[in-house]
mmCIF file of C-alpha atoms in Angstrom:
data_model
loop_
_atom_site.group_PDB
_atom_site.id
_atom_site.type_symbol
_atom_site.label_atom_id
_atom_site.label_comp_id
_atom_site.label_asym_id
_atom_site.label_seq_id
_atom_site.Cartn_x
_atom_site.Cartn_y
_atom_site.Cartn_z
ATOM 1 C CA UNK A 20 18.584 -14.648 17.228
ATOM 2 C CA UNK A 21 20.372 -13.673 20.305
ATOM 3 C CA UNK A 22 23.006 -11.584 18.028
ATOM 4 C CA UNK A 23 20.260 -9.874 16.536
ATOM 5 C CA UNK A 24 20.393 -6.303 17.043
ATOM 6 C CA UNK A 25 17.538 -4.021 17.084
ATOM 7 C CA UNK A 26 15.027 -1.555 18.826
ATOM 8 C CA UNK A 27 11.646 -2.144 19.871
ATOM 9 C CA UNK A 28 9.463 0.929 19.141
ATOM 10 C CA UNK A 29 6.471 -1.477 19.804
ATOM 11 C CA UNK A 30 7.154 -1.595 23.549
ATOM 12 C CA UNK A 31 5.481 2.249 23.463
ATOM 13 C CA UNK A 32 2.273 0.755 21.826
ATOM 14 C CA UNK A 33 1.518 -2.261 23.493
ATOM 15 C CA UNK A 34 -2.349 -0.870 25.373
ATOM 16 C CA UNK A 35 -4.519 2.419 24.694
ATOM 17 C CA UNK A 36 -3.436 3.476 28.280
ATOM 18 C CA UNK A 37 0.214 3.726 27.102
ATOM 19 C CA UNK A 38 -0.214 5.006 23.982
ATOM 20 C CA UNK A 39 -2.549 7.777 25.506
ATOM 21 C CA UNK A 40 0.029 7.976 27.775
ATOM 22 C CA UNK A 41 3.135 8.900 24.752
ATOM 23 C CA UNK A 42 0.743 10.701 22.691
ATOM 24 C CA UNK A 43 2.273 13.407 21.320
ATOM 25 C CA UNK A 44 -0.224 15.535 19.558
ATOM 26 C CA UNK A 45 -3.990 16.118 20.908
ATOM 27 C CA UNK A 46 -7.095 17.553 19.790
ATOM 28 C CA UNK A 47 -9.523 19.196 22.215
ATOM 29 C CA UNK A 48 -12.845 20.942 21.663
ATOM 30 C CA UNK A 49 -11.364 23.949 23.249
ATOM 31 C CA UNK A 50 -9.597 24.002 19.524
ATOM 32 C CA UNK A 51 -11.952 23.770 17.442
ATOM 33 C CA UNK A 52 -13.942 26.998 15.736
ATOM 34 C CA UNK A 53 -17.594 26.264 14.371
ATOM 35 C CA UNK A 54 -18.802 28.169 11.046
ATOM 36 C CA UNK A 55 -21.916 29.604 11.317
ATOM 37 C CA UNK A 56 -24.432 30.429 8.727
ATOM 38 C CA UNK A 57 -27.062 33.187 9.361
ATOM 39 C CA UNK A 58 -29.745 34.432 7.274
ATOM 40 C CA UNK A 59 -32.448 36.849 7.051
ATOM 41 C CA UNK A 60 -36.056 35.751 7.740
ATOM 42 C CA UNK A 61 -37.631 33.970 10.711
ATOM 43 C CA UNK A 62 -38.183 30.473 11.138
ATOM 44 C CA UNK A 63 -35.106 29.387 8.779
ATOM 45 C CA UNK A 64 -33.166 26.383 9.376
ATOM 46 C CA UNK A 65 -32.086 25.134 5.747
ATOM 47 C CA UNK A 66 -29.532 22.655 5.429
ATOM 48 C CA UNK A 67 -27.097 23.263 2.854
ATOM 49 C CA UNK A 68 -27.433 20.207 0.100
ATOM 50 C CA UNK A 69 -23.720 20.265 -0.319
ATOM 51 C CA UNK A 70 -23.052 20.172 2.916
ATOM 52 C CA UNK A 71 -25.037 17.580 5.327
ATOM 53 C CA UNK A 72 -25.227 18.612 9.107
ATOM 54 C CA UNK A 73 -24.941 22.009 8.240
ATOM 55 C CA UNK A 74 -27.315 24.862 8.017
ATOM 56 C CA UNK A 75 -28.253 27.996 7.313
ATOM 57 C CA UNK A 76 -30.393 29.703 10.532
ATOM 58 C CA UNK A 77 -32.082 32.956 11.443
ATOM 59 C CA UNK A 78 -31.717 34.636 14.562
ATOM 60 C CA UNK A 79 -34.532 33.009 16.404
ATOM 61 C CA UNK A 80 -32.991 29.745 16.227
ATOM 62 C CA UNK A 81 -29.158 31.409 16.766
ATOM 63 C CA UNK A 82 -29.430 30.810 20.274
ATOM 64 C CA UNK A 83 -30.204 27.130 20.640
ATOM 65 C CA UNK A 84 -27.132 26.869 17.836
ATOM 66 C CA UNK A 85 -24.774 28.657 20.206
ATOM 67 C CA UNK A 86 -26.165 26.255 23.381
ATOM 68 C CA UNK A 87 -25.804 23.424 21.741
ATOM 69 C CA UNK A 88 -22.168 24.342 21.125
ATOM 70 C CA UNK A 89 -21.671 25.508 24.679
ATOM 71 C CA UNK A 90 -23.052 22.247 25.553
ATOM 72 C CA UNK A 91 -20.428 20.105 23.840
ATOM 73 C CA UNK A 92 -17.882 22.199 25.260
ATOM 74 C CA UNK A 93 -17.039 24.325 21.865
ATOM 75 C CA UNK A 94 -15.714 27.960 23.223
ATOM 76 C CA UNK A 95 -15.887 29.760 19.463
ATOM 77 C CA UNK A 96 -17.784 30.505 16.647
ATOM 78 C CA UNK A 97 -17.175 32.067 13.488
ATOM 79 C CA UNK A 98 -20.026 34.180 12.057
ATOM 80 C CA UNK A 99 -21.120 34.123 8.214
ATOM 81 C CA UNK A 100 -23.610 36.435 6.755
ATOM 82 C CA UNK A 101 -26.149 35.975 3.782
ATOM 83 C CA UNK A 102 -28.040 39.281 3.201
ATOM 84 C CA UNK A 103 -31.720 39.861 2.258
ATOM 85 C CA UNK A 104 -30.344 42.706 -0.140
ATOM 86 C CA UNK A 105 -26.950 42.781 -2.306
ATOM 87 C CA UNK A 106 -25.130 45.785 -3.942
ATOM 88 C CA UNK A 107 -21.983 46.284 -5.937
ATOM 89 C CA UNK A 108 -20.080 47.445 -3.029
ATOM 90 C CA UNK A 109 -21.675 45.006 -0.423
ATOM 91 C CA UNK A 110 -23.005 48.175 1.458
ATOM 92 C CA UNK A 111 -25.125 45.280 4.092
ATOM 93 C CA UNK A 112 -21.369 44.065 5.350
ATOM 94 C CA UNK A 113 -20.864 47.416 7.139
ATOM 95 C CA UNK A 114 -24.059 48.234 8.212
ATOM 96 C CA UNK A 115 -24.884 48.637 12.027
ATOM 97 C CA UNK A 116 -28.277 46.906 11.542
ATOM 98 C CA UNK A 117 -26.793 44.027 9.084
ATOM 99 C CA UNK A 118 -27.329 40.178 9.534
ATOM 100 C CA UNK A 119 -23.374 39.603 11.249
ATOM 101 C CA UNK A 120 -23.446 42.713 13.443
ATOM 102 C CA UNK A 121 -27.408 42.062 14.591
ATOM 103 C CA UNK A 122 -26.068 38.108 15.108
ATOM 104 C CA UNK A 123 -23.154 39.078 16.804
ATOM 105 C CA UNK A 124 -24.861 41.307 19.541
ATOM 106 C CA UNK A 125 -27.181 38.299 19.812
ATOM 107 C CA UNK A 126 -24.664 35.544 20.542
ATOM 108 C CA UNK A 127 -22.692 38.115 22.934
ATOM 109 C CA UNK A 128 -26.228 38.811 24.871
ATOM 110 C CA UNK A 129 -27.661 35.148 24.842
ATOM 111 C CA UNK A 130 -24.251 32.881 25.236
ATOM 112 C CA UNK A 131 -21.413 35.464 26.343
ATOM 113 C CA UNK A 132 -19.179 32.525 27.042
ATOM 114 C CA UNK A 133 -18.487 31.758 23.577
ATOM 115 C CA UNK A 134 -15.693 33.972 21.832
ATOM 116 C CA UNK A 135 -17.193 35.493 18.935
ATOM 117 C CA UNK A 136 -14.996 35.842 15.515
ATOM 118 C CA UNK A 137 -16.234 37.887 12.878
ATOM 119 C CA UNK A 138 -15.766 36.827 9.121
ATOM 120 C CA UNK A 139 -14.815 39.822 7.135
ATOM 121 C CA UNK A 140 -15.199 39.964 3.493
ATOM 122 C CA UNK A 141 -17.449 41.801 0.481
ATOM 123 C CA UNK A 142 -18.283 38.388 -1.413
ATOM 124 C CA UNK A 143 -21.596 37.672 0.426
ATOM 125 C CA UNK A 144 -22.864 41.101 -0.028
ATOM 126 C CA UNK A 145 -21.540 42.183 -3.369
ATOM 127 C CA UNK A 146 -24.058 41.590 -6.266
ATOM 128 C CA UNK A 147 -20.667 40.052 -8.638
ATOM 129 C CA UNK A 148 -20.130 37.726 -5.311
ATOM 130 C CA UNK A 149 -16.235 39.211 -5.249
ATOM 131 C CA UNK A 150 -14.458 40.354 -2.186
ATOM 132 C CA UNK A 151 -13.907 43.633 -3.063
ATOM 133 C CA UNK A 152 -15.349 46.426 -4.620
ATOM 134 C CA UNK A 153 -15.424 46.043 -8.963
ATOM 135 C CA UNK A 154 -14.669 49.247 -11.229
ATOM 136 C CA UNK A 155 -14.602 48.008 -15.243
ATOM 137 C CA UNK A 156 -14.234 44.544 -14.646
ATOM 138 C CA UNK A 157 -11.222 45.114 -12.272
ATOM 139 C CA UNK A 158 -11.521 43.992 -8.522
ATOM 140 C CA UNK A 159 -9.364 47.326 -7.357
ATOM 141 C CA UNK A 160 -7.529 46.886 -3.915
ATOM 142 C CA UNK A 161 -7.274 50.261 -2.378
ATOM 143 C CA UNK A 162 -11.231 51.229 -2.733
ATOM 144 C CA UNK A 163 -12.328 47.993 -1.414
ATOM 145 C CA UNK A 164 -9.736 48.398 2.140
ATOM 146 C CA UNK A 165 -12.348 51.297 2.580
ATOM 147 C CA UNK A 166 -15.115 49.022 2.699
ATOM 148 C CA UNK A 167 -13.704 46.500 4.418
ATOM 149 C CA UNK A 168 -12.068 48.829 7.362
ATOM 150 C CA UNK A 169 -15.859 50.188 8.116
ATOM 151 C CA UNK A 170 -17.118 46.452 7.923
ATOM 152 C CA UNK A 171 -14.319 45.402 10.772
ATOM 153 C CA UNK A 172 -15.325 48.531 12.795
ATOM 154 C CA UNK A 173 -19.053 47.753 12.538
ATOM 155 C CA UNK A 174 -18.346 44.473 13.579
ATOM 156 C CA UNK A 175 -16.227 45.484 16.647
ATOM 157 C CA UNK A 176 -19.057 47.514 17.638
ATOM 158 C CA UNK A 177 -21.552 44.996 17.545
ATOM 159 C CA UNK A 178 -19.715 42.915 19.811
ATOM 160 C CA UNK A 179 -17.065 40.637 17.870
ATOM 161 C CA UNK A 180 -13.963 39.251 19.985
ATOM 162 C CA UNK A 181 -11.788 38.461 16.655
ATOM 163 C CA UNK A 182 -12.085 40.414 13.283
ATOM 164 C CA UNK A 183 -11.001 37.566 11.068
ATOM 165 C CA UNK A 184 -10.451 39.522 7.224
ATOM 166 C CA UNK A 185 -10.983 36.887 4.314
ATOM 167 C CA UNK A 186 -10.535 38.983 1.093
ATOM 168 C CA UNK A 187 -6.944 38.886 0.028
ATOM 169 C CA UNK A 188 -6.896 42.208 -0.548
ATOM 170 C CA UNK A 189 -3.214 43.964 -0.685
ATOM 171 C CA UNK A 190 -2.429 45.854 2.898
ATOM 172 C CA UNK A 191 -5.902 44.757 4.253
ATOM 173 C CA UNK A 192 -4.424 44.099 8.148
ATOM 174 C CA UNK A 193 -2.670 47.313 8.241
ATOM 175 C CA UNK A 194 -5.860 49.041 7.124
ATOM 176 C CA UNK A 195 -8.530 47.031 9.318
ATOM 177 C CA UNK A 196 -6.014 47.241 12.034
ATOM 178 C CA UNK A 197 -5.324 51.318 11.991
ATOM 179 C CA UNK A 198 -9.216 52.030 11.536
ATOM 180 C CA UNK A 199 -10.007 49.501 14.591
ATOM 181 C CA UNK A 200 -7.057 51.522 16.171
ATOM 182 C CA UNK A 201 -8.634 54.811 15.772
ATOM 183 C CA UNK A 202 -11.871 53.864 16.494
ATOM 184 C CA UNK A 203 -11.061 53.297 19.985
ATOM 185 C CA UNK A 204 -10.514 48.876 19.140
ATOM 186 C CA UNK A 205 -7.067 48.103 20.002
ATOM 187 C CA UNK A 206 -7.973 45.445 21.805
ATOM 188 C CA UNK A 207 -9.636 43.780 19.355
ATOM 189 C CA UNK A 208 -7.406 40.974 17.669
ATOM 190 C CA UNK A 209 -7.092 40.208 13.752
ATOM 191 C CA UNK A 210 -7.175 36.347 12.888
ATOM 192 C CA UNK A 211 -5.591 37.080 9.619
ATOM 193 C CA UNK A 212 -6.662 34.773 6.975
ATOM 194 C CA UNK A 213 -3.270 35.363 5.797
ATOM 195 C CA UNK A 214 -2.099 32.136 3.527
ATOM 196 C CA UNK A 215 -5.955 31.732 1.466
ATOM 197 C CA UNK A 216 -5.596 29.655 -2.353
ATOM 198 C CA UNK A 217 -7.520 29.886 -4.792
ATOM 199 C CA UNK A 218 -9.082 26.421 -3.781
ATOM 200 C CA UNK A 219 -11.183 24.081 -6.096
ATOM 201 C CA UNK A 220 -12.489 22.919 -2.320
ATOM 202 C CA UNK A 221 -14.673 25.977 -1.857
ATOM 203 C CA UNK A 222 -17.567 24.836 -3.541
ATOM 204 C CA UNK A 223 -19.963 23.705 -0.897
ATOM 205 C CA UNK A 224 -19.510 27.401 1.184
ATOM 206 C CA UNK A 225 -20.493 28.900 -1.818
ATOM 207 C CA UNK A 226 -23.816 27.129 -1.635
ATOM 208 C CA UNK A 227 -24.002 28.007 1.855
ATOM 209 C CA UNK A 228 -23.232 31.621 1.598
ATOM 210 C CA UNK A 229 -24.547 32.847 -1.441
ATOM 211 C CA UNK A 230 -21.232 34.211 -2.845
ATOM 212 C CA UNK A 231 -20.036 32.503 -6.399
ATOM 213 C CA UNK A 232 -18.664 35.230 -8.282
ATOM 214 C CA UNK A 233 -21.116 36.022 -11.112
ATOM 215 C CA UNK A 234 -17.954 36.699 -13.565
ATOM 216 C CA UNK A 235 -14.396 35.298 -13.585
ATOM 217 C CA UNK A 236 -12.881 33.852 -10.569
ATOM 218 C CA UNK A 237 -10.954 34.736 -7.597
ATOM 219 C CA UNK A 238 -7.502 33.485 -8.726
ATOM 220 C CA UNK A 239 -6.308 37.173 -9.272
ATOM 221 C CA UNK A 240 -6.003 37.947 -5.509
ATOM 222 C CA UNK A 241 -6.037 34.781 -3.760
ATOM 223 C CA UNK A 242 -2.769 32.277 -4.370
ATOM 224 C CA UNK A 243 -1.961 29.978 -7.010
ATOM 225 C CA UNK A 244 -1.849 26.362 -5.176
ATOM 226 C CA UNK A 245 1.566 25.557 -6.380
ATOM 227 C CA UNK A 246 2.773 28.379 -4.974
ATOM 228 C CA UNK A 247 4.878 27.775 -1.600
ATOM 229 C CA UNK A 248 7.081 31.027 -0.912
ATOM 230 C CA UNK A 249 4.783 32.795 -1.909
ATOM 231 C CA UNK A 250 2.661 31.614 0.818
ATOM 232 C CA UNK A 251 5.451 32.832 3.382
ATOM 233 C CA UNK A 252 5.668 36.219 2.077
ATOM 234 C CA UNK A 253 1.917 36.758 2.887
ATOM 235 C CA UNK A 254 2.235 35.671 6.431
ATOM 236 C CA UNK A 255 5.183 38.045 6.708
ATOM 237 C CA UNK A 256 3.811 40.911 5.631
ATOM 238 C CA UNK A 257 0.506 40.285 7.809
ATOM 239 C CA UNK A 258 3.038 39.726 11.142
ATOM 240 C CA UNK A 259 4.826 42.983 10.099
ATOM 241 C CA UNK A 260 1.141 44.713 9.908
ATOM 242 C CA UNK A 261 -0.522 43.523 13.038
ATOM 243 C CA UNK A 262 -1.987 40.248 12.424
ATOM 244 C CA UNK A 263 -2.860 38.295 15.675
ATOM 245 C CA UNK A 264 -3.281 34.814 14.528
ATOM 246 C CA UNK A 265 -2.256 33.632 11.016
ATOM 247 C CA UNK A 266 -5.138 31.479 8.972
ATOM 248 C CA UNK A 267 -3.971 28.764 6.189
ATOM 249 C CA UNK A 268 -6.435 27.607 4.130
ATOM 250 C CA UNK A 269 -7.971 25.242 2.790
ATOM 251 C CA UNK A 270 -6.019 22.902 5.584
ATOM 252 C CA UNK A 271 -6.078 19.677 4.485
ATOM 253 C CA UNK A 272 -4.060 19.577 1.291
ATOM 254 C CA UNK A 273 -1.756 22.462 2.972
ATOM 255 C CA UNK A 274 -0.388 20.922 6.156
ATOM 256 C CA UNK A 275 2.936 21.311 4.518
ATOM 257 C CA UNK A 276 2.783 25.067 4.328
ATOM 258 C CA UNK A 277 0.791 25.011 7.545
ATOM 259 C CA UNK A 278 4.301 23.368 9.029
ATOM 260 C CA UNK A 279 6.277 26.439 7.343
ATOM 261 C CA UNK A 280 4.143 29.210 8.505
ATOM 262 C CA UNK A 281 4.396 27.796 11.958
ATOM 263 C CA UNK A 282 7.791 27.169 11.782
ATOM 264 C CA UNK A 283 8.646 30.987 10.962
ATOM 265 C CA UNK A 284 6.211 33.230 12.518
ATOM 266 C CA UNK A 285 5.581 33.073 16.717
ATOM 267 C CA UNK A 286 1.626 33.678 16.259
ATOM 268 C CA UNK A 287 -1.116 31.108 16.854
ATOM 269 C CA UNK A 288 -2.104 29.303 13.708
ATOM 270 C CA UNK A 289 -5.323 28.419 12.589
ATOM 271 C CA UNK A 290 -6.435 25.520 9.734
ATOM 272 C CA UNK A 291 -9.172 26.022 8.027
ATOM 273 C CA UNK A 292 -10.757 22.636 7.571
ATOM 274 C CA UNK A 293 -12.696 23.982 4.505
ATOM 275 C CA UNK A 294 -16.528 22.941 2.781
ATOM 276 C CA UNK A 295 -15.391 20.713 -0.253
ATOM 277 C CA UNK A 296 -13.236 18.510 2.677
ATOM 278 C CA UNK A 297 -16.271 18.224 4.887
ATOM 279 C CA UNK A 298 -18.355 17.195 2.305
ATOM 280 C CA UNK A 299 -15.791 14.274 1.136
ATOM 281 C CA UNK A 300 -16.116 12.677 4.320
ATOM 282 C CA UNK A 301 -19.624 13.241 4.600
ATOM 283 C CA UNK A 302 -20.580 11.727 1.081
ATOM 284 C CA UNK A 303 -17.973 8.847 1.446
ATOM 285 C CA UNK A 304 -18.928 8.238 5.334
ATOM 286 C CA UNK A 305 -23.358 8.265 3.765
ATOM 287 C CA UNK A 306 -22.021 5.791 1.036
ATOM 288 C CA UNK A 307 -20.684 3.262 4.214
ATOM 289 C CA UNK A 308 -16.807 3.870 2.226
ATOM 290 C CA UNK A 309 -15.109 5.062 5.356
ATOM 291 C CA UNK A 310 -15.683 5.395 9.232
ATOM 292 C CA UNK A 311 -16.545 8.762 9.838
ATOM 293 C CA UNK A 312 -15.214 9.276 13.289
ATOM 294 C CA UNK A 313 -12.362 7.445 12.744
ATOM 295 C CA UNK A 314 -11.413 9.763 9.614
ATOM 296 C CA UNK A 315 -12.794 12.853 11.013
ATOM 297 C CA UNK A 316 -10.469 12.777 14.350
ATOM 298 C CA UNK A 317 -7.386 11.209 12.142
ATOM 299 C CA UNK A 318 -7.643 14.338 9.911
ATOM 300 C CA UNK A 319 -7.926 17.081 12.491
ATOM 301 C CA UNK A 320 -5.305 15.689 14.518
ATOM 302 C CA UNK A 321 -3.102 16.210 11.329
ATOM 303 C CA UNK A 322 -3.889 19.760 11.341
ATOM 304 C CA UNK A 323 -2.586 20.168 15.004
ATOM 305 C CA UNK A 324 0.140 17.725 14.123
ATOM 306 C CA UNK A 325 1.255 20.014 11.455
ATOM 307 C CA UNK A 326 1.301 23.208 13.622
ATOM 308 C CA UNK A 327 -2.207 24.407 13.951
ATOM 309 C CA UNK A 328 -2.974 25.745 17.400
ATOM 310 C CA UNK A 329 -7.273 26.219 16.575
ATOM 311 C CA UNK A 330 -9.120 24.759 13.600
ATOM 312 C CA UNK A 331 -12.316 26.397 12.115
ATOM 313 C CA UNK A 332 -13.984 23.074 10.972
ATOM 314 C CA UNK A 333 -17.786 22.075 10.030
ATOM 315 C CA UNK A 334 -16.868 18.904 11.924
ATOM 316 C CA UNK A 335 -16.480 20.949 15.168
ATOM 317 C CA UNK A 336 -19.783 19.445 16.812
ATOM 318 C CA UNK A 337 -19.227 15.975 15.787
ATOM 319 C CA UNK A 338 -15.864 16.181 16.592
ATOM 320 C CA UNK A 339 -16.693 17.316 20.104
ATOM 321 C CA UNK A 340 -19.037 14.461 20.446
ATOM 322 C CA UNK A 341 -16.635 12.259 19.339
ATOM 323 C CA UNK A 342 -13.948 13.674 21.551
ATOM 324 C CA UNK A 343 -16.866 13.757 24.844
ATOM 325 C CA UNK A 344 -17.591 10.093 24.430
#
């Protein structure tokens, strides 16, 4: 044995202090992004059945929401509508008095601390449940940057740190980002959700936010999931328009494009750790077929491991529990 050559990586692994101590990638709560659901009405706390742990609130429990993620040391939230009323051009996204700008205002009154991103999109609000605006059966791309520009602007006024756009419409950072120009919001960043696929893991938000589309699907402006250059080209033209931060989503069965996009483009990257993998775990980790915490952290340290710098996840206040303990 004494000729025997070889190296001993196991040296680096031998106690939790010194693997802590070589750890290369880690996950804080200051990185992670909770989704939040709010609703019309008073007294409305619903859990989603697709989604255990989450819930769908009204504004007079928004505030002990936004504590209790204060509390665990979560700095951001990401705000989701689901109007009383629903149109064919989604006329409550971009209304001064709708459910996102009134719960934005809130949050920024009653927790300032947290940073505030705004979800923009049609889907919720639209009466078909697409993301932009539907003339003969055709979701048309320049009418619906209209609607989404005033939605951005409405949002910024209300208070939003981050305009995060969602729809996948053609040119829809250069538009949000000239009309928050001229409306006196250069300041305000855009947390492009640049790299979006037309997921089969999008279920569960659907539930939560009201917004199946109520004819066809979604694949004509969000990507085909075999599709990898295509996924760079996207990015690229968001960068060249003004994007802030670059979104890939879903995350989990993406890290290798997430690794690409971060590779190529000096913005911070977000995953989005999407519905249909939260409820995985959850169902699995109810059924006693896996050890929640022990999956949950393994998966979002992936994310950062594959490039993300923030990660808008379901999981964010277990995972901050997790991570506090």
């Amino acid at each position: 044995m004494s000729e025997l050559q070889f190296k001993r990586h196991r040296r680096l692994r031998r106690t939790d202090s010194m693997r802590a101590l070589v750890r290369e990638t880690h996950l804080r709560t200051e990185d992670l992004i909770f989704p939040i659901f709010v609703v019309e009405g008073e007294k409305v706390k619903n859990e989603v059945a697709s989604m255990p742990g989450v819930h769908q609130v009204s504004l007079d429990h928004l505030t002990e929401e936004m504590n209790e993620l204060v509390d665990l040391g979560i700095r951001s939230v990401i705000v989701f509508g689901v109007p009383g009323e629903k149109d064919e051009v989604g006329t409550q996204a971009y209304q001064q008095e709708g459910i996102v700008q009134r719960a934005i205002r809130q949050i920024k009154q009653d927790t300032p601390s947290l940073t505030v991103v705004a979800d923009t999109c049609l889907c919720q609000y639209t009466d078909h449940g697409h993301c932009g605006v539907v003339r003969d059966g055709e979701i048309v791309n320049d009418e619906s940057l209209h609607y989404l520009t005033q939605t951005a602007i409405t949002q910024a006024e209300a208070g939003a740190d981050i305009i995060a756009p969602s729809n996948m419409m053609d040119g829809f950072v250069a538009a949000i980002r000239q009309g928050l120009d001229e409306a006196g919001y250069s300041q305000i960043p855009v947390m492009s959700y640049a790299v979006k696929y037309a997921s089969s893991f999008y279920g569960p938000f659907r539930d939560a936010a009201h917004s199946s589309p109520q004819f066809g699907d979604r694949r004509a402006y969000q990507m085909d999931p075999a599709n990898r250059l295509e996924a760079l080209r996207e990015a690229e033209s968001d960068v060249e328009e003004g994007a802030d931060f670059l979104i890939v989503k879903p995350a989990l069965a993406y890290l290798d494009i997430m690794r690409e996009v971060k590779d190529r483009f000096n913005l911070p990257l977000v995953a989005y750790n999407v519905s249909g993998e939260y409820s995985m775990i959850k169902a699995a980790a109810q059924n006693g077929w896996v050890n929640e915490e022990e999956i949950v952290l393994e998966k979002l340290t992936s994310m950062k491991r594959a490039g993300a710098d923030l990660i808008i996840t379901y999981f964010a206040k277990d995972a901050a529990r997790y991570l506090n303990k």
